[in-house]
């Protein structure tokens, strides 16, 4: 990293797949958004039971990338024959620039298989400015075996990642970080209600706060349906926001 890019401070969050954030010095410039044609080409055809959350990631109000979560039901039934399996694909791409030069590049992709509200399988790869790491997890009897660069360790059989899209996450006291492979103690509590921008329009939303081993994460959900609408966090004076495209 060049001296012109210093000091660079980064902070990474992971969710549900997984949420990541990069913070850089003041003056970080926006990364051009993908064209409408590219976005349309990347959007899968809707099928019953599927959902997609496509967020523009902003740093102090400026776009730095995108984080997309795609949920789809699996056609085949699970091992118990109840057909309650889902696939979640999380893809994040951030580029933080300073004076037109990329000072931090982040790529993350996680593929998760769920049985009900329990994670059954995970395959995640992260490239954090050239530092590549992989995390895998597999349900094995009474535990979820997680393999990361630190080794293999068990988590409870019904574990979850930072699955902001899943209302069942609100009941969890520990979540799996798909970038590090660590189980993180968390608490998610309701804060109240407020307004949040969704595709350029302010809407009423329920406000929840997630606390753990990083700075608090503010989460916004649609009243009634519980649909995930937005995410905010403040780290070292910088504002990170996820806003639906």
CSV table of N, CA, C and O in Angstrom, one decimal, residues 96-203:
chain,number,residue,atom,x,y,z
A,96,UNK,N,-12.6,0.6,-2.1
A,96,UNK,CA,-12.4,1.9,-1.5
A,96,UNK,C,-11.2,2.6,-2.1
A,96,UNK,O,-10.2,2.0,-2.2
A,97,UNK,N,-11.5,3.8,-2.6
A,97,UNK,CA,-10.5,4.5,-3.3
A,97,UNK,C,-10.1,5.8,-2.6
A,97,UNK,O,-11.0,6.4,-1.9
A,98,UNK,N,-8.9,6.2,-2.9
A,98,UNK,CA,-8.4,7.5,-2.4
A,98,UNK,C,-7.7,8.2,-3.5
A,98,UNK,O,-6.7,7.6,-4.1
A,99,UNK,N,-8.2,9.4,-3.9
A,99,UNK,CA,-7.6,10.1,-5.0
A,99,UNK,C,-7.5,9.3,-6.2
A,99,UNK,O,-6.5,9.3,-7.0
A,100,UNK,N,-8.6,8.5,-6.5
A,100,UNK,CA,-8.7,7.7,-7.7
A,100,UNK,C,-7.9,6.4,-7.6
A,100,UNK,O,-8.0,5.6,-8.6
A,101,UNK,N,-7.3,6.1,-6.5
A,101,UNK,CA,-6.5,4.9,-6.4
A,101,UNK,C,-7.2,4.0,-5.4
A,101,UNK,O,-7.6,4.4,-4.4
A,102,UNK,N,-7.3,2.7,-5.8
A,102,UNK,CA,-7.9,1.7,-4.9
A,102,UNK,C,-7.0,1.4,-3.8
A,102,UNK,O,-5.8,0.9,-4.0
A,103,UNK,N,-7.4,1.7,-2.6
A,103,UNK,CA,-6.6,1.5,-1.4
A,103,UNK,C,-7.0,0.3,-0.6
A,103,UNK,O,-6.3,-0.2,0.3
A,104,UNK,N,-8.2,-0.2,-0.9
A,104,UNK,CA,-8.7,-1.4,-0.3
A,104,UNK,C,-9.7,-2.1,-1.2
A,104,UNK,O,-10.6,-1.5,-1.7
A,105,UNK,N,-9.4,-3.4,-1.4
A,105,UNK,CA,-10.3,-4.2,-2.3
A,105,UNK,C,-10.8,-5.4,-1.5
A,105,UNK,O,-10.0,-6.1,-0.8
A,106,UNK,N,-12.1,-5.7,-1.5
A,106,UNK,CA,-12.7,-6.7,-0.7
A,106,UNK,C,-13.6,-7.5,-1.6
A,106,UNK,O,-14.5,-7.0,-2.3
A,107,UNK,N,-13.4,-8.8,-1.6
A,107,UNK,CA,-14.4,-9.7,-2.3
A,107,UNK,C,-14.7,-10.9,-1.3
A,107,UNK,O,-13.8,-11.5,-0.7
A,108,UNK,N,-16.0,-11.2,-1.3
A,108,UNK,CA,-16.4,-12.3,-0.4
A,108,UNK,C,-17.6,-13.0,-1.0
A,108,UNK,O,-18.5,-12.4,-1.6
A,109,UNK,N,-17.5,-14.3,-1.0
A,109,UNK,CA,-18.7,-15.1,-1.5
A,109,UNK,C,-18.9,-16.3,-0.5
A,109,UNK,O,-17.9,-17.0,-0.1
A,110,UNK,N,-20.1,-16.4,-0.1
A,110,UNK,CA,-20.5,-17.6,0.8
A,110,UNK,C,-21.7,-18.3,0.3
A,110,UNK,O,-22.7,-17.6,-0.2
A,111,UNK,N,-21.6,-19.6,0.3
A,111,UNK,CA,-22.8,-20.4,-0.1
A,111,UNK,C,-23.2,-21.2,1.1
A,111,UNK,O,-22.4,-22.0,1.7
A,112,UNK,N,-24.4,-21.1,1.4
A,112,UNK,CA,-24.9,-21.7,2.7
A,112,UNK,C,-26.2,-22.6,2.3
A,112,UNK,O,-27.0,-22.2,1.5
A,113,UNK,N,-26.2,-23.7,3.0
A,113,UNK,CA,-27.4,-24.6,2.9
A,113,UNK,C,-28.0,-24.6,4.2
A,113,UNK,O,-27.4,-24.9,5.2
A,114,UNK,N,-29.3,-24.4,4.2
A,114,UNK,CA,-30.1,-24.3,5.5
A,114,UNK,C,-31.1,-25.4,5.5
A,114,UNK,O,-31.8,-25.7,4.5
A,115,UNK,N,-31.3,-26.0,6.7
A,115,UNK,CA,-32.4,-26.9,7.0
A,115,UNK,C,-33.3,-26.2,8.0
A,115,UNK,O,-32.9,-26.1,9.2
A,116,UNK,N,-34.4,-25.7,7.6
A,116,UNK,CA,-35.2,-24.9,8.5
A,116,UNK,C,-34.4,-23.6,8.8
A,116,UNK,O,-33.9,-22.9,7.9
A,117,UNK,N,-34.3,-23.3,10.1
A,117,UNK,CA,-33.5,-22.2,10.5
A,117,UNK,C,-32.1,-22.6,11.0
A,117,UNK,O,-31.5,-21.8,11.8
A,118,UNK,N,-31.6,-23.7,10.6
A,118,UNK,CA,-30.3,-24.2,11.1
A,118,UNK,C,-29.4,-24.3,9.9
A,118,UNK,O,-29.7,-24.9,8.8
A,119,UNK,N,-28.2,-23.8,10.1
A,119,UNK,CA,-27.2,-23.9,9.0
A,119,UNK,C,-26.7,-25.3,8.9
A,119,UNK,O,-26.3,-25.9,9.9
A,120,UNK,N,-26.7,-25.9,7.7
A,120,UNK,CA,-26.3,-27.3,7.5
A,120,UNK,C,-25.0,-27.4,6.8
A,120,UNK,O,-24.3,-28.4,6.9
A,121,UNK,N,-24.7,-26.4,6.0
A,121,UNK,CA,-23.4,-26.4,5.2
A,121,UNK,C,-23.0,-25.0,4.9
A,121,UNK,O,-23.9,-24.1,4.6
A,122,UNK,N,-21.7,-24.7,4.8
A,122,UNK,CA,-21.2,-23.4,4.5
A,122,UNK,C,-19.9,-23.6,3.7
A,122,UNK,O,-19.0,-24.5,4.0
A,123,UNK,N,-19.7,-22.8,2.6
A,123,UNK,CA,-18.5,-22.8,1.9
A,123,UNK,C,-18.2,-21.3,1.6
A,123,UNK,O,-18.9,-20.7,0.7
A,124,UNK,N,-17.3,-20.7,2.2
A,124,UNK,CA,-17.1,-19.2,2.1
A,124,UNK,C,-15.6,-19.0,1.7
A,124,UNK,O,-14.7,-19.6,2.2
A,125,UNK,N,-15.4,-18.0,0.9
A,125,UNK,CA,-14.1,-17.6,0.5
A,125,UNK,C,-14.0,-16.0,0.5
A,125,UNK,O,-14.9,-15.3,0.0
A,126,UNK,N,-13.0,-15.5,1.1
A,126,UNK,CA,-12.8,-14.1,1.3
A,126,UNK,C,-11.4,-13.7,0.8
A,126,UNK,O,-10.4,-14.3,1.1
A,127,UNK,N,-11.4,-12.6,0.0
A,127,UNK,CA,-10.2,-12.0,-0.4
A,127,UNK,C,-10.2,-10.6,0.1
A,127,UNK,O,-10.8,-9.7,-0.5
A,128,UNK,N,-9.5,-10.3,1.2
A,128,UNK,CA,-9.4,-9.0,1.8
A,128,UNK,C,-8.1,-8.4,1.5
A,128,UNK,O,-7.1,-8.6,2.1
A,129,UNK,N,-8.2,-7.6,0.4
A,129,UNK,CA,-7.0,-6.9,0.0
A,129,UNK,C,-5.8,-7.8,-0.3
A,129,UNK,O,-4.6,-7.5,0.0
A,130,UNK,N,-6.1,-9.0,-0.9
A,130,UNK,CA,-5.1,-9.9,-1.3
A,130,UNK,C,-4.8,-11.0,-0.3
A,130,UNK,O,-4.2,-12.0,-0.6
A,131,UNK,N,-5.4,-10.9,0.9
A,131,UNK,CA,-5.3,-12.0,1.9
A,131,UNK,C,-6.5,-12.9,1.8
A,131,UNK,O,-7.6,-12.5,2.1
A,132,UNK,N,-6.3,-14.1,1.3
A,132,UNK,CA,-7.4,-15.0,1.0
A,132,UNK,C,-7.6,-16.0,2.2
A,132,UNK,O,-6.6,-16.5,2.7
A,133,UNK,N,-8.8,-16.2,2.5
A,133,UNK,CA,-9.1,-17.2,3.6
A,133,UNK,C,-10.4,-17.9,3.2
A,133,UNK,O,-11.2,-17.4,2.4
A,134,UNK,N,-10.5,-19.2,3.6
A,134,UNK,CA,-11.7,-20.0,3.3
A,134,UNK,C,-12.2,-20.6,4.7
A,134,UNK,O,-11.4,-20.9,5.6
A,135,UNK,N,-13.5,-20.7,4.7
A,135,UNK,CA,-14.2,-21.3,5.9
A,135,UNK,C,-15.2,-22.3,5.4
A,135,UNK,O,-16.0,-21.9,4.5
A,136,UNK,N,-15.2,-23.4,5.9
A,136,UNK,CA,-16.2,-24.4,5.5
A,136,UNK,C,-16.9,-25.0,6.8
A,136,UNK,O,-16.3,-25.0,7.9
A,137,UNK,N,-18.1,-25.3,6.7
A,137,UNK,CA,-18.8,-25.9,7.8
A,137,UNK,C,-19.8,-27.0,7.3
A,137,UNK,O,-20.3,-26.9,6.2
A,138,UNK,N,-20.0,-28.0,8.1
A,138,UNK,CA,-20.8,-29.1,7.7
A,138,UNK,C,-21.5,-29.7,8.9
A,138,UNK,O,-20.8,-29.9,10.0
A,139,UNK,N,-22.8,-29.9,8.8
A,139,UNK,CA,-23.5,-30.5,9.9
A,139,UNK,C,-23.1,-31.9,10.1
A,139,UNK,O,-23.1,-32.7,9.1
A,140,UNK,N,-22.7,-32.3,11.3
A,140,UNK,CA,-22.2,-33.7,11.5
A,140,UNK,C,-22.8,-34.2,12.8
A,140,UNK,O,-22.3,-34.0,13.9
A,141,UNK,N,-24.0,-34.8,12.7
A,141,UNK,CA,-24.7,-35.4,13.9
A,141,UNK,C,-25.1,-34.3,14.8
A,141,UNK,O,-26.0,-33.5,14.4
A,142,UNK,N,-24.6,-34.2,16.0
A,142,UNK,CA,-25.0,-33.2,17.0
A,142,UNK,C,-24.2,-32.0,17.0
A,142,UNK,O,-24.3,-31.2,18.0
A,143,UNK,N,-23.4,-31.7,16.0
A,143,UNK,CA,-22.7,-30.5,16.0
A,143,UNK,C,-22.5,-30.0,14.5
A,143,UNK,O,-22.6,-30.8,13.6
A,144,UNK,N,-22.1,-28.7,14.4
A,144,UNK,CA,-21.7,-28.2,13.1
A,144,UNK,C,-20.2,-28.0,13.2
A,144,UNK,O,-19.7,-27.2,13.9
A,145,UNK,N,-19.5,-28.8,12.3
A,145,UNK,CA,-18.1,-28.8,12.3
A,145,UNK,C,-17.6,-27.6,11.4
A,145,UNK,O,-17.9,-27.6,10.2
A,146,UNK,N,-16.8,-26.7,12.0
A,146,UNK,CA,-16.4,-25.5,11.2
A,146,UNK,C,-14.9,-25.6,11.0
A,146,UNK,O,-14.1,-25.8,12.0
A,147,UNK,N,-14.5,-25.6,9.8
A,147,UNK,CA,-13.0,-25.6,9.4
A,147,UNK,C,-12.6,-24.3,8.9
A,147,UNK,O,-13.2,-23.8,7.9
A,148,UNK,N,-11.6,-23.7,9.5
A,148,UNK,CA,-11.1,-22.4,9.2
A,148,UNK,C,-9.6,-22.4,9.2
A,148,UNK,O,-9.0,-23.5,9.5
A,149,UNK,N,-8.9,-21.3,8.8
A,149,UNK,CA,-7.4,-21.4,8.9
A,149,UNK,C,-6.9,-21.7,10.3
A,149,UNK,O,-5.8,-22.1,10.5
A,150,UNK,N,-7.8,-21.5,11.4
A,150,UNK,CA,-7.4,-21.8,12.7
A,150,UNK,C,-7.5,-23.3,13.1
A,150,UNK,O,-7.1,-23.7,14.2
A,151,UNK,N,-8.2,-24.0,12.2
A,151,UNK,CA,-8.4,-25.5,12.5
A,151,UNK,C,-9.9,-25.8,12.4
A,151,UNK,O,-10.7,-25.0,11.9
A,152,UNK,N,-10.2,-27.0,13.0
A,152,UNK,CA,-11.6,-27.4,13.0
A,152,UNK,C,-12.2,-27.4,14.4
A,152,UNK,O,-11.5,-27.9,15.3
A,153,UNK,N,-13.4,-26.8,14.5
A,153,UNK,CA,-14.0,-26.7,15.9
A,153,UNK,C,-15.5,-26.9,15.7
A,153,UNK,O,-16.1,-26.5,14.7
A,154,UNK,N,-16.1,-27.5,16.7
A,154,UNK,CA,-17.6,-27.7,16.7
A,154,UNK,C,-18.4,-26.5,17.2
A,154,UNK,O,-17.9,-25.8,18.1
A,155,UNK,N,-19.5,-26.3,16.6
A,155,UNK,CA,-20.5,-25.3,17.1
A,155,UNK,C,-21.8,-26.1,17.3
A,155,UNK,O,-21.9,-27.3,16.8
A,156,UNK,N,-22.8,-25.6,18.1
A,156,UNK,CA,-24.0,-26.3,18.2
A,156,UNK,C,-24.7,-26.7,16.9
A,156,UNK,O,-24.5,-26.0,15.9
A,157,UNK,N,-25.4,-27.8,16.9
A,157,UNK,CA,-25.9,-28.3,15.6
A,157,UNK,C,-26.8,-27.3,14.9
A,157,UNK,O,-26.8,-27.2,13.7
A,158,UNK,N,-27.6,-26.6,15.7
A,158,UNK,CA,-28.5,-25.6,15.1
A,158,UNK,C,-27.9,-24.2,15.3
A,158,UNK,O,-28.3,-23.4,16.1
A,159,UNK,N,-26.9,-23.9,14.5
A,159,UNK,CA,-26.2,-22.6,14.5
A,159,UNK,C,-26.6,-21.8,13.3
A,159,UNK,O,-27.2,-22.3,12.3
A,160,UNK,N,-26.4,-20.5,13.4
A,160,UNK,CA,-26.7,-19.6,12.3
A,160,UNK,C,-25.5,-18.7,12.0
A,160,UNK,O,-24.7,-18.4,12.9
A,161,UNK,N,-25.4,-18.2,10.8
A,161,UNK,CA,-24.4,-17.2,10.5
A,161,UNK,C,-25.1,-15.8,10.8
A,161,UNK,O,-26.2,-15.8,11.4
A,162,UNK,N,-24.5,-14.7,10.4
A,162,UNK,CA,-25.1,-13.4,10.6
A,162,UNK,C,-26.2,-13.3,9.5
A,162,UNK,O,-26.1,-12.5,8.6
A,163,UNK,N,-27.3,-14.0,9.7
A,163,UNK,CA,-28.4,-14.1,8.7
A,163,UNK,C,-29.4,-13.0,9.0
A,163,UNK,O,-30.5,-13.3,9.5
A,164,UNK,N,-29.0,-11.8,8.7
A,164,UNK,CA,-29.9,-10.7,8.9
A,164,UNK,C,-31.3,-10.9,8.3
A,164,UNK,O,-32.3,-10.3,8.7
A,165,UNK,N,-31.3,-11.6,7.2
A,165,UNK,CA,-32.5,-11.8,6.4
A,165,UNK,C,-33.5,-12.7,7.1
A,165,UNK,O,-34.7,-12.8,6.7
A,166,UNK,N,-33.0,-13.5,8.1
A,166,UNK,CA,-33.8,-14.5,8.8
A,166,UNK,C,-34.3,-14.0,10.2
A,166,UNK,O,-33.5,-13.8,11.1
A,167,UNK,N,-35.6,-13.8,10.4
A,167,UNK,CA,-36.1,-13.3,11.7
A,167,UNK,C,-35.7,-14.2,12.8
A,167,UNK,O,-35.6,-13.7,14.0
A,168,UNK,N,-35.4,-15.4,12.6
A,168,UNK,CA,-35.0,-16.4,13.7
A,168,UNK,C,-33.7,-16.0,14.3
A,168,UNK,O,-33.4,-16.4,15.4
A,169,UNK,N,-32.9,-15.1,13.6
A,169,UNK,CA,-31.6,-14.7,14.1
A,169,UNK,C,-31.8,-13.9,15.4
A,169,UNK,O,-30.9,-13.9,16.3
A,170,UNK,N,-33.0,-13.3,15.6
A,170,UNK,CA,-33.2,-12.5,16.8
A,170,UNK,C,-33.2,-13.3,18.1
A,170,UNK,O,-33.0,-12.8,19.2
A,171,UNK,N,-33.3,-14.6,18.0
A,171,UNK,CA,-33.3,-15.5,19.1
A,171,UNK,C,-31.9,-16.0,19.5
A,171,UNK,O,-31.8,-16.7,20.5
A,172,UNK,N,-31.0,-15.7,18.6
A,172,UNK,CA,-29.7,-16.3,18.8
A,172,UNK,C,-28.8,-15.6,19.8
A,172,UNK,O,-28.9,-14.3,19.9
A,173,UNK,N,-27.9,-16.3,20.5
A,173,UNK,CA,-26.9,-15.7,21.4
A,173,UNK,C,-25.5,-15.9,20.9
A,173,UNK,O,-24.6,-15.4,21.5
A,174,UNK,N,-25.4,-16.6,19.8
A,174,UNK,CA,-24.1,-16.9,19.2
A,174,UNK,C,-24.3,-17.0,17.7
A,174,UNK,O,-25.2,-17.7,17.2
A,175,UNK,N,-23.4,-16.4,16.9
A,175,UNK,CA,-23.5,-16.5,15.4
A,175,UNK,C,-22.1,-16.8,14.9
A,175,UNK,O,-21.1,-16.4,15.4
A,176,UNK,N,-22.1,-17.6,13.8
A,176,UNK,CA,-20.9,-18.0,13.1
A,176,UNK,C,-20.5,-16.9,12.1
A,176,UNK,O,-21.2,-16.5,11.2
A,177,UNK,N,-19.2,-16.4,12.3
A,177,UNK,CA,-18.6,-15.5,11.3
A,177,UNK,C,-18.1,-16.3,10.2
A,177,UNK,O,-17.1,-17.0,10.3
A,178,UNK,N,-18.6,-16.1,9.0
A,178,UNK,CA,-18.2,-17.0,7.9
A,178,UNK,C,-16.9,-16.6,7.3
A,178,UNK,O,-16.4,-17.2,6.4
A,179,UNK,N,-16.3,-15.5,7.7
A,179,UNK,CA,-15.0,-15.1,7.3
A,179,UNK,C,-13.9,-15.6,8.2
A,179,UNK,O,-12.8,-16.0,7.7
A,180,UNK,N,-14.1,-15.7,9.5
A,180,UNK,CA,-13.1,-16.1,10.4
A,180,UNK,C,-13.4,-17.6,10.9
A,180,UNK,O,-12.4,-18.2,11.3
A,181,UNK,N,-14.6,-18.0,10.8
A,181,UNK,CA,-14.9,-19.3,11.3
A,181,UNK,C,-15.2,-19.3,12.8
A,181,UNK,O,-15.4,-20.4,13.4
A,182,UNK,N,-15.2,-18.2,13.5
A,182,UNK,CA,-15.4,-18.1,14.9
A,182,UNK,C,-16.9,-18.0,15.2
A,182,UNK,O,-17.7,-17.3,14.5
A,183,UNK,N,-17.3,-18.5,16.4
A,183,UNK,CA,-18.6,-18.3,16.9
A,183,UNK,C,-18.5,-17.1,17.8
A,183,UNK,O,-17.7,-16.9,18.7
A,184,UNK,N,-19.4,-16.1,17.5
A,184,UNK,CA,-19.4,-14.8,18.2
A,184,UNK,C,-20.6,-14.6,19.1
A,184,UNK,O,-21.7,-14.8,18.6
A,185,UNK,N,-20.4,-14.3,20.3
A,185,UNK,CA,-21.5,-14.1,21.3
A,185,UNK,C,-22.2,-12.8,20.9
A,185,UNK,O,-21.5,-11.7,20.7
A,186,UNK,N,-23.5,-12.8,20.7
A,186,UNK,CA,-24.2,-11.6,20.3
A,186,UNK,C,-25.5,-11.4,21.1
A,186,UNK,O,-25.9,-12.3,21.8
A,187,UNK,N,-26.0,-10.2,21.0
A,187,UNK,CA,-27.3,-9.9,21.6
A,187,UNK,C,-28.1,-9.0,20.6
A,187,UNK,O,-27.5,-8.0,20.1
A,188,UNK,N,-29.3,-9.3,20.3
A,188,UNK,CA,-30.1,-8.5,19.3
A,188,UNK,C,-31.3,-8.1,20.1
A,188,UNK,O,-32.1,-8.9,20.5
A,189,UNK,N,-31.5,-6.8,20.2
A,189,UNK,CA,-32.6,-6.3,21.0
A,189,UNK,C,-33.4,-5.2,20.1
A,189,UNK,O,-32.8,-4.5,19.3
A,190,UNK,N,-34.7,-5.1,20.4
A,190,UNK,CA,-35.5,-4.1,19.7
A,190,UNK,C,-35.2,-2.7,20.3
A,190,UNK,O,-35.0,-2.5,21.5
A,191,UNK,N,-35.1,-1.7,19.4
A,191,UNK,CA,-34.8,-0.3,19.9
A,191,UNK,C,-36.1,0.6,19.8
A,191,UNK,O,-36.3,1.4,20.6
A,192,UNK,N,-36.9,0.3,18.8
A,192,UNK,CA,-38.1,1.2,18.6
A,192,UNK,C,-38.5,1.2,17.1
A,192,UNK,O,-38.3,0.2,16.4
A,193,UNK,N,-39.0,2.3,16.7
A,193,UNK,CA,-39.3,2.5,15.3
A,193,UNK,C,-38.7,3.8,14.7
A,193,UNK,O,-38.2,4.6,15.5
A,194,UNK,N,-38.7,3.9,13.4
A,194,UNK,CA,-38.1,5.0,12.8
A,194,UNK,C,-38.3,5.0,11.3
A,194,UNK,O,-39.1,4.2,10.8
A,195,UNK,N,-37.7,5.9,10.6
A,195,UNK,CA,-37.8,6.0,9.2
A,195,UNK,C,-36.4,5.6,8.5
A,195,UNK,O,-35.4,6.0,9.0
A,196,UNK,N,-36.5,4.8,7.5
A,196,UNK,CA,-35.3,4.5,6.7
A,196,UNK,C,-35.6,4.5,5.2
A,196,UNK,O,-36.7,4.3,4.8
A,197,UNK,N,-34.6,4.9,4.5
A,197,UNK,CA,-34.8,5.0,3.1
A,197,UNK,C,-34.7,3.7,2.4
A,197,UNK,O,-33.7,2.9,2.6
A,198,UNK,N,-35.7,3.4,1.6
A,198,UNK,CA,-35.8,2.2,0.8
A,198,UNK,C,-36.0,2.5,-0.7
A,198,UNK,O,-37.0,3.1,-1.0
A,199,UNK,N,-35.0,2.3,-1.5
A,199,UNK,CA,-35.0,2.6,-2.9
A,199,UNK,C,-35.4,4.1,-3.1
A,199,UNK,O,-36.3,4.5,-4.0
A,200,UNK,N,-34.9,4.9,-2.3
A,200,UNK,CA,-35.1,6.4,-2.5
A,200,UNK,C,-36.3,7.0,-1.7
A,200,UNK,O,-36.5,8.2,-1.8
A,201,UNK,N,-37.0,6.1,-1.1
A,201,UNK,CA,-38.3,6.6,-0.4
A,201,UNK,C,-38.2,6.3,1.1
A,201,UNK,O,-38.0,5.1,1.5
A,202,UNK,N,-38.4,7.3,1.9
A,202,UNK,CA,-38.5,7.0,3.4
A,202,UNK,C,-39.7,6.1,3.7
A,202,UNK,O,-40.8,6.4,3.3
A,203,UNK,N,-39.4,5.1,4.5
A,203,UNK,CA,-40.5,4.2,5.0
A,203,UNK,C,-40.4,4.0,6.5
A,203,UNK,O,-39.3,4.1,7.0
